[in-house]
Amino acid sequence: NAKAAILADEPAPEIQKEVREKVKRQKEVEKKGKLSFGAPKTETVTVTETVTRKERVYIDPTVLRSYYVETNRVLGDFTSRENGIPGKDIFGRTIPIRQLADAGFYEGPNIQRSGDKLAASVSGFLRIGRNWADIVPFEPHNWEVELSRDQATCYLNLTPGHPGAPVPAAAAVRAAAVGLPYPDESLNTPDELYVLIRGQIETGEHARLPITLSRDASFDIVVAEDKLAAYLNIHKGKGRGKHLSLKEVGAAIKGSKLAGLNFKQISSDITTFFEGPDFDMTSYVLCEGTPSTAGPERTVEFAAQFAGGEKTRNAIAALEGLDDYESFTVFPAGAITKTAPVEAEQLICTIDPAAPGEPGRDVYGAPIPAEPASAPAIEVHENLVEKETIIATAIAGILDYGEIDGVIHLRVRPHRDATIAVELSDDRMQALLSLSEGAGTGTRLSRETVDTALERAGVVYGILDDSIATAMEAAKAGTEVSGIAVAEGTASVDQSENQLEFLVDLDGGTGVRIRKDGSADYRTRNAIVNVDEGQEICRILPSQQEAIDGKDVTGRAISAKADSGNELELGENVSREERDDGSVVITATTNGEVVYAQNRVSVQTAHIIKGDVDMKVGNIKFPGSVTIGGSVRSGFYVVSGGDVKIAGGVEAALISSDGDIFIQQGVKGAGKAVLRSKRNIMSSFVELATLLSVGDVTLKSSIVRSRIKCNGRISFQGDKGRIVGGQIRARNGLEVLSVGTPRGAKTHVSFGQDYLIADLIEKEEKEIEKVKRRITEVDLSMRKLEKEGSSSDDLQRFRKEKVQLLKLMEKRGLRLFTLRERFEQHFPSKVVVTGEVHAGTVFESHGRTYEITRPRKAIAVEFNSETGNIDVNDLKNGSEE
């Protein structure tokens, strides 16, 4: 144990005693003369004085007993020795008194003697020998745990003691904190606590250490959508995070402009929460408004001429099996009681004007207008227009009327027959079908009517049943189907030495792509045919048969030619292999795009566009490099797995590259262009655009009113570099000729930090706001259920969700705290302006800003990590501001 180890290393005590002795010495004294007026005489006399000196006492160092004692502890009483009494043996002979060599008792270091009392002057281990005692100083490590005033953070007050004292156990510290009480899950782990305690003991200084996981305090005021209630959410800060400021909370409440606040009660409740054990106070009601009341009921007058009886029964019967209307789920055919034929823009009914009610007041004290007077419950469905106090039709058709649970339901159903049109291609090798579905009680599409239309057009061969089914399905879904091939003839097969068969779809690109919602996308063509290394592209099959005649869709025969040849020319990145069956297989030797033109096949590793990226080319998405001979026009995108080289310029378009982006003529983004690169971006100039670069940004002339986020360095080639307006963020700084304009255009330049981490911080903050809003929604739902007396299962579900949300917010808060600490890391960087810096330019780093208020020339801007300030130096003389 600690006691044994310390005493084993402690040497024997050095004890001294005071010795008094008489010493004679010469002393000069003055004596008066015998006559009163005579001069005094000086004589030398011998005097005896008592002198005290220290003398070491030699003792037996054997320790007979040892104890731990506290400061000022009375150790015992000091008694004078006695001479003893002689004895006698059985023969009557005298037994002399035993004379001790040293009968004294000596108090060693750290023992005080006051009269007959011996006391400890320090805490430590009392050693007792035969005729001596001393104290070896020893203080244990003293500690205690306490809570912050708001009870959100637990602190460890630690006073280091003797270096050999046992280190306080982390488990004991955690147990003491839980006993305060304090939640176990909010404390540091035992390993973290041990490192913290051990490190503080090594300093030897007293400290008040937070032993709680860190998160920043936050609060917000939420006003309900109807402005009839305002709620306060408060989350205490913990550990090394920002702690809650009641002053800031009070200022926010006072500045909220809410009316009818009971400041005394609010202050008392917030103080109670602040001094209480809860970490979060959510959905606290600050104030409530007064809802308005509605006026008297209103009546409705119908202008449509309804028909009942047989006409209505026939109209309802025509609806059997139809489900085209969303309103059928709430207003089924069986609920129709009367119908009426209507024209487009016909008045159906009028509703009495609203009578005024009693206004209310919202939480800001503003009046809430009275609710409109109750009108008859009317639910308007398809093809009707409700405008103020009238309801009119949008199309001609049949008006349905019905009442369900006191609610009037109205619906206008159109009446249109389905259309079918069949057109043959000029060579009669295709039959094209156009369809539109009927509506309402009009005739509907069926396979029988389509077959009849094909038969009338003379189509008897090559009918594609799947294409017909797909076209009908699209038309029934509401899509206008036009020119869909539903029959194809069989082309004649000419006799030849061989036959070329492609194993990839060279016709995969289309002029238009149909989205899931049925709309057309003319910008995305999917026209690039990509293959992988080792993939078979095509094969040349030897001719094994005579010429075969074909047949068009009308059944007419097409004669085949009796002789022809087909010799395929091989380009780059393909190989040729002859098989045992006589066929020849062409295989790609690398990943890339298949190009087949003029009977020549090759694989290109880069996608090349000779002209502009526009409606003729469409959007580009390619796994390798992309080279564009022209410009990228507005509204298009280029996404590349390699480098992107653009010989022209970039308009309001998206350029995304896993490699470098090179733009010959520059970017005129119109405020919409976005360039993203995982490496570097090079351009002549950038105007009204957003650039995101993991590497460097290199320009020739200028950056005008643009947003640039660069985790490398921004540099300019030549001597014309300038930055005008916008927001520039460059982790490794930049060098430029001039910044800003004489008119004071706001130009913001940030440097020295990892701005990719800043994006993660912004994303995390948005997620925390979502969690906060959901906590408020859950609290409101729980309050509503408690008022309605709903089942405990629903309340339990919401309570469980709230606990999960609070844990999630704490987890995200810890992640946000860590990201913010990482964002504060400084990267050595410098902003160098060799020319003029205009007023209105702001330099920023680590939350510190320096604004140029008067024109300056030739300066260097750096962040001083030692002072935490931004230093601005003149390039010529090196002077600093």
PDB file of N, CA and C in Angstrom, residues 224-310:
ATOM      1  N   ALA A 224     -46.922  29.182 -33.297  1.00  0.00           N
ATOM      2  CA  ALA A 224     -47.785  28.281 -34.053  1.00  0.00           C
ATOM      3  C   ALA A 224     -48.238  28.951 -35.349  1.00  0.00           C
ATOM      4  N   GLU A 225     -48.579  28.108 -36.349  1.00  0.00           N
ATOM      5  CA  GLU A 225     -48.974  28.644 -37.652  1.00  0.00           C
ATOM      6  C   GLU A 225     -50.160  29.593 -37.538  1.00  0.00           C
ATOM      7  N   ASP A 226     -51.103  29.302 -36.656  1.00  0.00           N
ATOM      8  CA  ASP A 226     -52.265  30.184 -36.518  1.00  0.00           C
ATOM      9  C   ASP A 226     -51.988  31.379 -35.597  1.00  0.00           C
ATOM     10  N   LYS A 227     -50.741  31.477 -35.077  1.00  0.00           N
ATOM     11  CA  LYS A 227     -50.317  32.590 -34.221  1.00  0.00           C
ATOM     12  C   LYS A 227     -51.170  32.718 -32.952  1.00  0.00           C
ATOM     13  N   LEU A 228     -51.746  31.601 -32.513  1.00  0.00           N
ATOM     14  CA  LEU A 228     -52.546  31.621 -31.295  1.00  0.00           C
ATOM     15  C   LEU A 228     -51.764  31.104 -30.088  1.00  0.00           C
ATOM     16  N   ALA A 229     -50.529  30.690 -30.297  1.00  0.00           N
ATOM     17  CA  ALA A 229     -49.697  30.235 -29.183  1.00  0.00           C
ATOM     18  C   ALA A 229     -48.237  30.412 -29.560  1.00  0.00           C
ATOM     19  N   ALA A 230     -47.424  30.794 -28.556  1.00  0.00           N
ATOM     20  CA  ALA A 230     -45.979  30.926 -28.735  1.00  0.00           C
ATOM     21  C   ALA A 230     -45.293  30.039 -27.716  1.00  0.00           C
ATOM     22  N   TYR A 231     -44.295  29.266 -28.162  1.00  0.00           N
ATOM     23  CA  TYR A 231     -43.633  28.298 -27.313  1.00  0.00           C
ATOM     24  C   TYR A 231     -42.137  28.605 -27.240  1.00  0.00           C
ATOM     25  N   LEU A 232     -41.524  28.237 -26.124  1.00  0.00           N
ATOM     26  CA  LEU A 232     -40.098  28.428 -25.890  1.00  0.00           C
ATOM     27  C   LEU A 232     -39.432  27.070 -25.717  1.00  0.00           C
ATOM     28  N   ASN A 233     -38.352  26.836 -26.475  1.00  0.00           N
ATOM     29  CA  ASN A 233     -37.540  25.632 -26.336  1.00  0.00           C
ATOM     30  C   ASN A 233     -36.148  26.051 -25.862  1.00  0.00           C
ATOM     31  N   ILE A 234     -35.658  25.417 -24.777  1.00  0.00           N
ATOM     32  CA  ILE A 234     -34.328  25.720 -24.246  1.00  0.00           C
ATOM     33  C   ILE A 234     -33.569  24.407 -24.072  1.00  0.00           C
ATOM     34  N   HIS A 235     -32.295  24.405 -24.493  1.00  0.00           N
ATOM     35  CA  HIS A 235     -31.424  23.245 -24.340  1.00  0.00           C
ATOM     36  C   HIS A 235     -30.132  23.722 -23.677  1.00  0.00           C
ATOM     37  N   LYS A 236     -29.871  23.207 -22.469  1.00  0.00           N
ATOM     38  CA  LYS A 236     -28.689  23.636 -21.718  1.00  0.00           C
ATOM     39  C   LYS A 236     -27.412  23.147 -22.403  1.00  0.00           C
ATOM     40  N   GLY A 237     -26.345  23.960 -22.287  1.00  0.00           N
ATOM     41  CA  GLY A 237     -25.036  23.536 -22.754  1.00  0.00           C
ATOM     42  C   GLY A 237     -24.372  22.645 -21.715  1.00  0.00           C
ATOM     43  N   LYS A 238     -23.480  21.768 -22.167  1.00  0.00           N
ATOM     44  CA  LYS A 238     -22.817  20.833 -21.259  1.00  0.00           C
ATOM     45  C   LYS A 238     -21.331  20.776 -21.553  1.00  0.00           C
ATOM     46  N   GLY A 239     -20.554  20.367 -20.554  1.00  0.00           N
ATOM     47  CA  GLY A 239     -19.113  20.168 -20.720  1.00  0.00           C
ATOM     48  C   GLY A 239     -18.408  21.445 -21.130  1.00  0.00           C
ATOM     49  N   ARG A 240     -17.583  21.359 -22.188  1.00  0.00           N
ATOM     50  CA  ARG A 240     -16.841  22.516 -22.669  1.00  0.00           C
ATOM     51  C   ARG A 240     -17.625  23.312 -23.686  1.00  0.00           C
ATOM     52  N   GLY A 241     -18.872  22.929 -23.944  1.00  0.00           N
ATOM     53  CA  GLY A 241     -19.697  23.684 -24.874  1.00  0.00           C
ATOM     54  C   GLY A 241     -20.167  25.003 -24.287  1.00  0.00           C
ATOM     55  N   LYS A 242     -20.753  25.830 -25.164  1.00  0.00           N
ATOM     56  CA  LYS A 242     -21.273  27.125 -24.717  1.00  0.00           C
ATOM     57  C   LYS A 242     -22.413  26.896 -23.733  1.00  0.00           C
ATOM     58  N   HIS A 243     -22.349  27.545 -22.556  1.00  0.00           N
ATOM     59  CA  HIS A 243     -23.371  27.366 -21.534  1.00  0.00           C
ATOM     60  C   HIS A 243     -24.518  28.348 -21.740  1.00  0.00           C
ATOM     61  N   LEU A 244     -25.637  27.998 -21.170  1.00  0.00           N
ATOM     62  CA  LEU A 244     -26.860  28.783 -21.349  1.00  0.00           C
ATOM     63  C   LEU A 244     -26.738  30.133 -20.644  1.00  0.00           C
ATOM     64  N   SER A 245     -27.111  31.188 -21.375  1.00  0.00           N
ATOM     65  CA  SER A 245     -27.118  32.546 -20.818  1.00  0.00           C
ATOM     66  C   SER A 245     -28.559  32.989 -20.628  1.00  0.00           C
ATOM     67  N   LEU A 246     -28.981  33.100 -19.355  1.00  0.00           N
ATOM     68  CA  LEU A 246     -30.346  33.554 -19.086  1.00  0.00           C
ATOM     69  C   LEU A 246     -30.556  34.969 -19.592  1.00  0.00           C
ATOM     70  N   LYS A 247     -29.489  35.749 -19.616  1.00  0.00           N
ATOM     71  CA  LYS A 247     -29.606  37.119 -20.128  1.00  0.00           C
ATOM     72  C   LYS A 247     -29.971  37.107 -21.596  1.00  0.00           C
ATOM     73  N   GLU A 248     -29.346  36.209 -22.371  1.00  0.00           N
ATOM     74  CA  GLU A 248     -29.655  36.116 -23.797  1.00  0.00           C
ATOM     75  C   GLU A 248     -31.078  35.602 -24.011  1.00  0.00           C
ATOM     76  N   VAL A 249     -31.483  34.624 -23.193  1.00  0.00           N
ATOM     77  CA  VAL A 249     -32.859  34.117 -23.310  1.00  0.00           C
ATOM     78  C   VAL A 249     -33.856  35.238 -23.014  1.00  0.00           C
ATOM     79  N   GLY A 250     -33.593  35.982 -21.923  1.00  0.00           N
ATOM     80  CA  GLY A 250     -34.494  37.084 -21.572  1.00  0.00           C
ATOM     81  C   GLY A 250     -34.542  38.139 -22.653  1.00  0.00           C
ATOM     82  N   ALA A 251     -33.372  38.466 -23.249  1.00  0.00           N
ATOM     83  CA  ALA A 251     -33.344  39.469 -24.314  1.00  0.00           C
ATOM     84  C   ALA A 251     -34.141  39.001 -25.518  1.00  0.00           C
ATOM     85  N   ALA A 252     -34.040  37.691 -25.845  1.00  0.00           N
ATOM     86  CA  ALA A 252     -34.784  37.159 -26.987  1.00  0.00           C
ATOM     87  C   ALA A 252     -36.294  37.223 -26.739  1.00  0.00           C
ATOM     88  N   ILE A 253     -36.713  36.910 -25.509  1.00  0.00           N
ATOM     89  CA  ILE A 253     -38.144  36.954 -25.189  1.00  0.00           C
ATOM     90  C   ILE A 253     -38.649  38.388 -25.260  1.00  0.00           C
ATOM     91  N   LYS A 254     -37.865  39.327 -24.694  1.00  0.00           N
ATOM     92  CA  LYS A 254     -38.286  40.727 -24.734  1.00  0.00           C
ATOM     93  C   LYS A 254     -38.294  41.258 -26.159  1.00  0.00           C
ATOM     94  N   GLY A 255     -37.360  40.775 -26.984  1.00  0.00           N
ATOM     95  CA  GLY A 255     -37.301  41.249 -28.365  1.00  0.00           C
ATOM     96  C   GLY A 255     -38.223  40.512 -29.316  1.00  0.00           C
ATOM     97  N   SER A 256     -38.995  39.525 -28.809  1.00  0.00           N
ATOM     98  CA  SER A 256     -39.877  38.744 -29.684  1.00  0.00           C
ATOM     99  C   SER A 256     -41.133  39.489 -30.088  1.00  0.00           C
ATOM    100  N   LYS A 257     -41.419  40.619 -29.427  1.00  0.00           N
ATOM    101  CA  LYS A 257     -42.607  41.433 -29.704  1.00  0.00           C
ATOM    102  C   LYS A 257     -43.903  40.696 -29.392  1.00  0.00           C
ATOM    103  N   LEU A 258     -43.834  39.660 -28.559  1.00  0.00           N
ATOM    104  CA  LEU A 258     -45.039  38.948 -28.154  1.00  0.00           C
ATOM    105  C   LEU A 258     -45.804  39.781 -27.127  1.00  0.00           C
ATOM    106  N   ALA A 259     -47.127  39.717 -27.211  1.00  0.00           N
ATOM    107  CA  ALA A 259     -47.970  40.509 -26.312  1.00  0.00           C
ATOM    108  C   ALA A 259     -48.474  39.633 -25.162  1.00  0.00           C
ATOM    109  N   GLY A 260     -48.795  40.294 -24.051  1.00  0.00           N
ATOM    110  CA  GLY A 260     -49.410  39.603 -22.918  1.00  0.00           C
ATOM    111  C   GLY A 260     -48.477  38.657 -22.191  1.00  0.00           C
ATOM    112  N   LEU A 261     -47.168  38.927 -22.209  1.00  0.00           N
ATOM    113  CA  LEU A 261     -46.219  38.046 -21.530  1.00  0.00           C
ATOM    114  C   LEU A 261     -46.232  38.313 -20.019  1.00  0.00           C
ATOM    115  N   ASN A 262     -46.295  37.256 -19.247  1.00  0.00           N
ATOM    116  CA  ASN A 262     -46.188  37.363 -17.784  1.00  0.00           C
ATOM    117  C   ASN A 262     -44.714  37.169 -17.428  1.00  0.00           C
ATOM    118  N   PHE A 263     -43.949  38.290 -17.499  1.00  0.00           N
ATOM    119  CA  PHE A 263     -42.508  38.193 -17.341  1.00  0.00           C
ATOM    120  C   PHE A 263     -42.119  37.606 -15.987  1.00  0.00           C
ATOM    121  N   LYS A 264     -42.871  37.934 -14.946  1.00  0.00           N
ATOM    122  CA  LYS A 264     -42.537  37.426 -13.616  1.00  0.00           C
ATOM    123  C   LYS A 264     -42.649  35.909 -13.575  1.00  0.00           C
ATOM    124  N   GLN A 265     -43.766  35.371 -14.114  1.00  0.00           N
ATOM    125  CA  GLN A 265     -43.971  33.924 -14.107  1.00  0.00           C
ATOM    126  C   GLN A 265     -42.967  33.230 -15.025  1.00  0.00           C
ATOM    127  N   ILE A 266     -42.748  33.846 -16.223  1.00  0.00           N
ATOM    128  CA  ILE A 266     -41.804  33.250 -17.175  1.00  0.00           C
ATOM    129  C   ILE A 266     -40.409  33.203 -16.562  1.00  0.00           C
ATOM    130  N   SER A 267     -40.011  34.329 -15.923  1.00  0.00           N
ATOM    131  CA  SER A 267     -38.682  34.367 -15.302  1.00  0.00           C
ATOM    132  C   SER A 267     -38.564  33.313 -14.210  1.00  0.00           C
ATOM    133  N   SER A 268     -39.632  33.156 -13.405  1.00  0.00           N
ATOM    134  CA  SER A 268     -39.603  32.158 -12.329  1.00  0.00           C
ATOM    135  C   SER A 268     -39.484  30.746 -12.888  1.00  0.00           C
ATOM    136  N   ASP A 269     -40.269  30.444 -13.970  1.00  0.00           N
ATOM    137  CA  ASP A 269     -40.243  29.091 -14.543  1.00  0.00           C
ATOM    138  C   ASP A 269     -38.904  28.792 -15.200  1.00  0.00           C
ATOM    139  N   ILE A 270     -38.339  29.802 -15.909  1.00  0.00           N
ATOM    140  CA  ILE A 270     -37.045  29.574 -16.564  1.00  0.00           C
ATOM    141  C   ILE A 270     -35.957  29.390 -15.512  1.00  0.00           C
ATOM    142  N   THR A 271     -36.013  30.190 -14.437  1.00  0.00           N
ATOM    143  CA  THR A 271     -35.016  30.058 -13.361  1.00  0.00           C
ATOM    144  C   THR A 271     -35.120  28.687 -12.701  1.00  0.00           C
ATOM    145  N   THR A 272     -36.379  28.231 -12.471  1.00  0.00           N
ATOM    146  CA  THR A 272     -36.581  26.894 -11.879  1.00  0.00           C
ATOM    147  C   THR A 272     -35.977  25.820 -12.773  1.00  0.00           C
ATOM    148  N   PHE A 273     -36.217  25.951 -14.100  1.00  0.00           N
ATOM    149  CA  PHE A 273     -35.622  24.983 -15.043  1.00  0.00           C
ATOM    150  C   PHE A 273     -34.100  25.076 -15.027  1.00  0.00           C
ATOM    151  N   PHE A 274     -33.592  26.344 -15.015  1.00  0.00           N
ATOM    152  CA  PHE A 274     -32.141  26.556 -15.058  1.00  0.00           C
ATOM    153  C   PHE A 274     -31.466  25.926 -13.844  1.00  0.00           C
ATOM    154  N   GLU A 275     -32.096  26.030 -12.694  1.00  0.00           N
ATOM    155  CA  GLU A 275     -31.499  25.491 -11.470  1.00  0.00           C
ATOM    156  C   GLU A 275     -31.929  24.055 -11.196  1.00  0.00           C
ATOM    157  N   GLY A 276     -32.740  23.485 -12.073  1.00  0.00           N
ATOM    158  CA  GLY A 276     -33.228  22.130 -11.888  1.00  0.00           C
ATOM    159  C   GLY A 276     -32.388  21.109 -12.631  1.00  0.00           C
ATOM    160  N   PRO A 277     -32.730  19.838 -12.529  1.00  0.00           N
ATOM    161  CA  PRO A 277     -31.902  18.770 -13.111  1.00  0.00           C
ATOM    162  C   PRO A 277     -32.157  18.517 -14.594  1.00  0.00           C
ATOM    163  N   ASP A 278     -33.241  19.046 -15.179  1.00  0.00           N
ATOM    164  CA  ASP A 278     -33.556  18.766 -16.575  1.00  0.00           C
ATOM    165  C   ASP A 278     -32.600  19.502 -17.497  1.00  0.00           C
ATOM    166  N   PHE A 279     -32.232  18.809 -18.620  1.00  0.00           N
ATOM    167  CA  PHE A 279     -31.340  19.428 -19.605  1.00  0.00           C
ATOM    168  C   PHE A 279     -32.125  20.195 -20.665  1.00  0.00           C
ATOM    169  N   ASP A 280     -33.373  19.832 -20.895  1.00  0.00           N
ATOM    170  CA  ASP A 280     -34.147  20.417 -21.987  1.00  0.00           C
ATOM    171  C   ASP A 280     -35.527  20.842 -21.500  1.00  0.00           C
ATOM    172  N   MET A 281     -35.943  22.000 -21.911  1.00  0.00           N
ATOM    173  CA  MET A 281     -37.307  22.474 -21.674  1.00  0.00           C
ATOM    174  C   MET A 281     -37.915  22.769 -23.039  1.00  0.00           C
ATOM    175  N   THR A 282     -38.887  21.986 -23.450  1.00  0.00           N
ATOM    176  CA  THR A 282     -39.452  22.128 -24.785  1.00  0.00           C
ATOM    177  C   THR A 282     -40.935  22.460 -24.696  1.00  0.00           C
ATOM    178  N   SER A 283     -41.349  23.254 -25.690  1.00  0.00           N
ATOM    179  CA  SER A 283     -42.760  23.616 -25.859  1.00  0.00           C
ATOM    180  C   SER A 283     -43.333  24.297 -24.613  1.00  0.00           C
ATOM    181  N   TYR A 284     -42.552  25.139 -23.964  1.00  0.00           N
ATOM    182  CA  TYR A 284     -43.050  25.931 -22.846  1.00  0.00           C
ATOM    183  C   TYR A 284     -43.912  27.067 -23.411  1.00  0.00           C
ATOM    184  N   VAL A 285     -45.131  27.184 -22.930  1.00  0.00           N
ATOM    185  CA  VAL A 285     -46.084  28.167 -23.443  1.00  0.00           C
ATOM    186  C   VAL A 285     -45.732  29.549 -22.888  1.00  0.00           C
ATOM    187  N   LEU A 286     -45.324  30.445 -23.809  1.00  0.00           N
ATOM    188  CA  LEU A 286     -45.024  31.819 -23.407  1.00  0.00           C
ATOM    189  C   LEU A 286     -46.291  32.647 -23.304  1.00  0.00           C
ATOM    190  N   CYS A 287     -47.149  32.534 -24.292  1.00  0.00           N
ATOM    191  CA  CYS A 287     -48.413  33.267 -24.270  1.00  0.00           C
ATOM    192  C   CYS A 287     -49.359  32.632 -25.278  1.00  0.00           C
ATOM    193  N   GLU A 288     -50.642  32.942 -25.153  1.00  0.00           N
ATOM    194  CA  GLU A 288     -51.656  32.415 -26.046  1.00  0.00           C
ATOM    195  C   GLU A 288     -52.570  33.548 -26.493  1.00  0.00           C
ATOM    196  N   GLY A 289     -53.019  33.456 -27.749  1.00  0.00           N
ATOM    197  CA  GLY A 289     -53.938  34.447 -28.266  1.00  0.00           C
ATOM    198  C   GLY A 289     -55.391  34.036 -28.049  1.00  0.00           C
ATOM    199  N   THR A 290     -56.279  34.810 -28.626  1.00  0.00           N
ATOM    200  CA  THR A 290     -57.718  34.543 -28.520  1.00  0.00           C
ATOM    201  C   THR A 290     -58.260  34.298 -29.923  1.00  0.00           C
ATOM    202  N   PRO A 291     -58.817  33.110 -30.201  1.00  0.00           N
ATOM    203  CA  PRO A 291     -59.327  32.845 -31.559  1.00  0.00           C
ATOM    204  C   PRO A 291     -60.580  33.675 -31.838  1.00  0.00           C
ATOM    205  N   SER A 292     -60.781  33.925 -33.111  1.00  0.00           N
ATOM    206  CA  SER A 292     -61.998  34.639 -33.525  1.00  0.00           C
ATOM    207  C   SER A 292     -63.175  33.667 -33.584  1.00  0.00           C
ATOM    208  N   THR A 293     -64.374  34.208 -33.614  1.00  0.00           N
ATOM    209  CA  THR A 293     -65.584  33.385 -33.710  1.00  0.00           C
ATOM    210  C   THR A 293     -66.293  33.677 -35.025  1.00  0.00           C
ATOM    211  N   ALA A 294     -66.909  32.655 -35.572  1.00  0.00           N
ATOM    212  CA  ALA A 294     -67.570  32.776 -36.881  1.00  0.00           C
ATOM    213  C   ALA A 294     -68.947  33.435 -36.748  1.00  0.00           C
ATOM    214  N   GLY A 295     -69.410  33.936 -37.883  1.00  0.00           N
ATOM    215  CA  GLY A 295     -70.735  34.555 -37.932  1.00  0.00           C
ATOM    216  C   GLY A 295     -71.830  33.525 -38.179  1.00  0.00           C
ATOM    217  N   PRO A 296     -73.048  33.969 -38.526  1.00  0.00           N
ATOM    218  CA  PRO A 296     -74.178  33.048 -38.742  1.00  0.00           C
ATOM    219  C   PRO A 296     -74.026  32.234 -40.021  1.00  0.00           C
ATOM    220  N   GLU A 297     -74.839  31.198 -40.133  1.00  0.00           N
ATOM    221  CA  GLU A 297     -74.784  30.307 -41.289  1.00  0.00           C
ATOM    222  C   GLU A 297     -75.203  31.023 -42.568  1.00  0.00           C
ATOM    223  N   ARG A 298     -74.701  30.459 -43.687  1.00  0.00           N
ATOM    224  CA  ARG A 298     -75.054  31.019 -45.002  1.00  0.00           C
ATOM    225  C   ARG A 298     -75.768  29.949 -45.816  1.00  0.00           C
ATOM    226  N   THR A 299     -76.560  30.392 -46.793  1.00  0.00           N
ATOM    227  CA  THR A 299     -77.332  29.455 -47.620  1.00  0.00           C
ATOM    228  C   THR A 299     -76.803  29.477 -49.043  1.00  0.00           C
ATOM    229  N   VAL A 300     -77.174  28.428 -49.822  1.00  0.00           N
ATOM    230  CA  VAL A 300     -76.728  28.294 -51.203  1.00  0.00           C
ATOM    231  C   VAL A 300     -77.954  28.159 -52.109  1.00  0.00           C
ATOM    232  N   GLU A 301     -77.856  28.782 -53.306  1.00  0.00           N
ATOM    233  CA  GLU A 301     -78.949  28.733 -54.291  1.00  0.00           C
ATOM    234  C   GLU A 301     -78.391  28.201 -55.605  1.00  0.00           C
ATOM    235  N   PHE A 302     -78.959  27.069 -56.098  1.00  0.00           N
ATOM    236  CA  PHE A 302     -78.481  26.432 -57.326  1.00  0.00           C
ATOM    237  C   PHE A 302     -79.168  27.011 -58.548  1.00  0.00           C
ATOM    238  N   ALA A 303     -78.351  27.234 -59.622  1.00  0.00           N
ATOM    239  CA  ALA A 303     -78.887  27.721 -60.898  1.00  0.00           C
ATOM    240  C   ALA A 303     -78.982  26.607 -61.924  1.00  0.00           C
ATOM    241  N   ALA A 304     -78.262  25.491 -61.711  1.00  0.00           N
ATOM    242  CA  ALA A 304     -78.295  24.378 -62.663  1.00  0.00           C
ATOM    243  C   ALA A 304     -79.643  23.663 -62.602  1.00  0.00           C
ATOM    244  N   GLN A 305     -80.102  23.196 -63.761  1.00  0.00           N
ATOM    245  CA  GLN A 305     -81.375  22.471 -63.864  1.00  0.00           C
ATOM    246  C   GLN A 305     -81.103  20.976 -63.724  1.00  0.00           C
ATOM    247  N   PHE A 306     -81.319  20.453 -62.511  1.00  0.00           N
ATOM    248  CA  PHE A 306     -81.033  19.045 -62.255  1.00  0.00           C
ATOM    249  C   PHE A 306     -82.156  18.160 -62.785  1.00  0.00           C
ATOM    250  N   ALA A 307     -81.747  16.970 -63.175  1.00  0.00           N
ATOM    251  CA  ALA A 307     -82.703  15.950 -63.616  1.00  0.00           C
ATOM    252  C   ALA A 307     -82.532  14.738 -62.721  1.00  0.00           C
ATOM    253  N   GLY A 308     -83.619  14.154 -62.318  1.00  0.00           N
ATOM    254  CA  GLY A 308     -83.555  12.958 -61.498  1.00  0.00           C
ATOM    255  C   GLY A 308     -84.119  11.778 -62.253  1.00  0.00           C
ATOM    256  N   GLY A 309     -84.560  10.807 -61.553  1.00  0.00           N
ATOM    257  CA  GLY A 309     -85.257   9.671 -62.137  1.00  0.00           C
ATOM    258  C   GLY A 309     -84.428   8.901 -63.134  1.00  0.00           C
ATOM    259  N   GLU A 310     -85.031   8.624 -64.306  1.00  0.00           N
ATOM    260  CA  GLU A 310     -84.431   7.749 -65.306  1.00  0.00           C
ATOM    261  C   GLU A 310     -83.115   8.299 -65.847  1.00  0.00           C
TER     262      GLU A 310
END
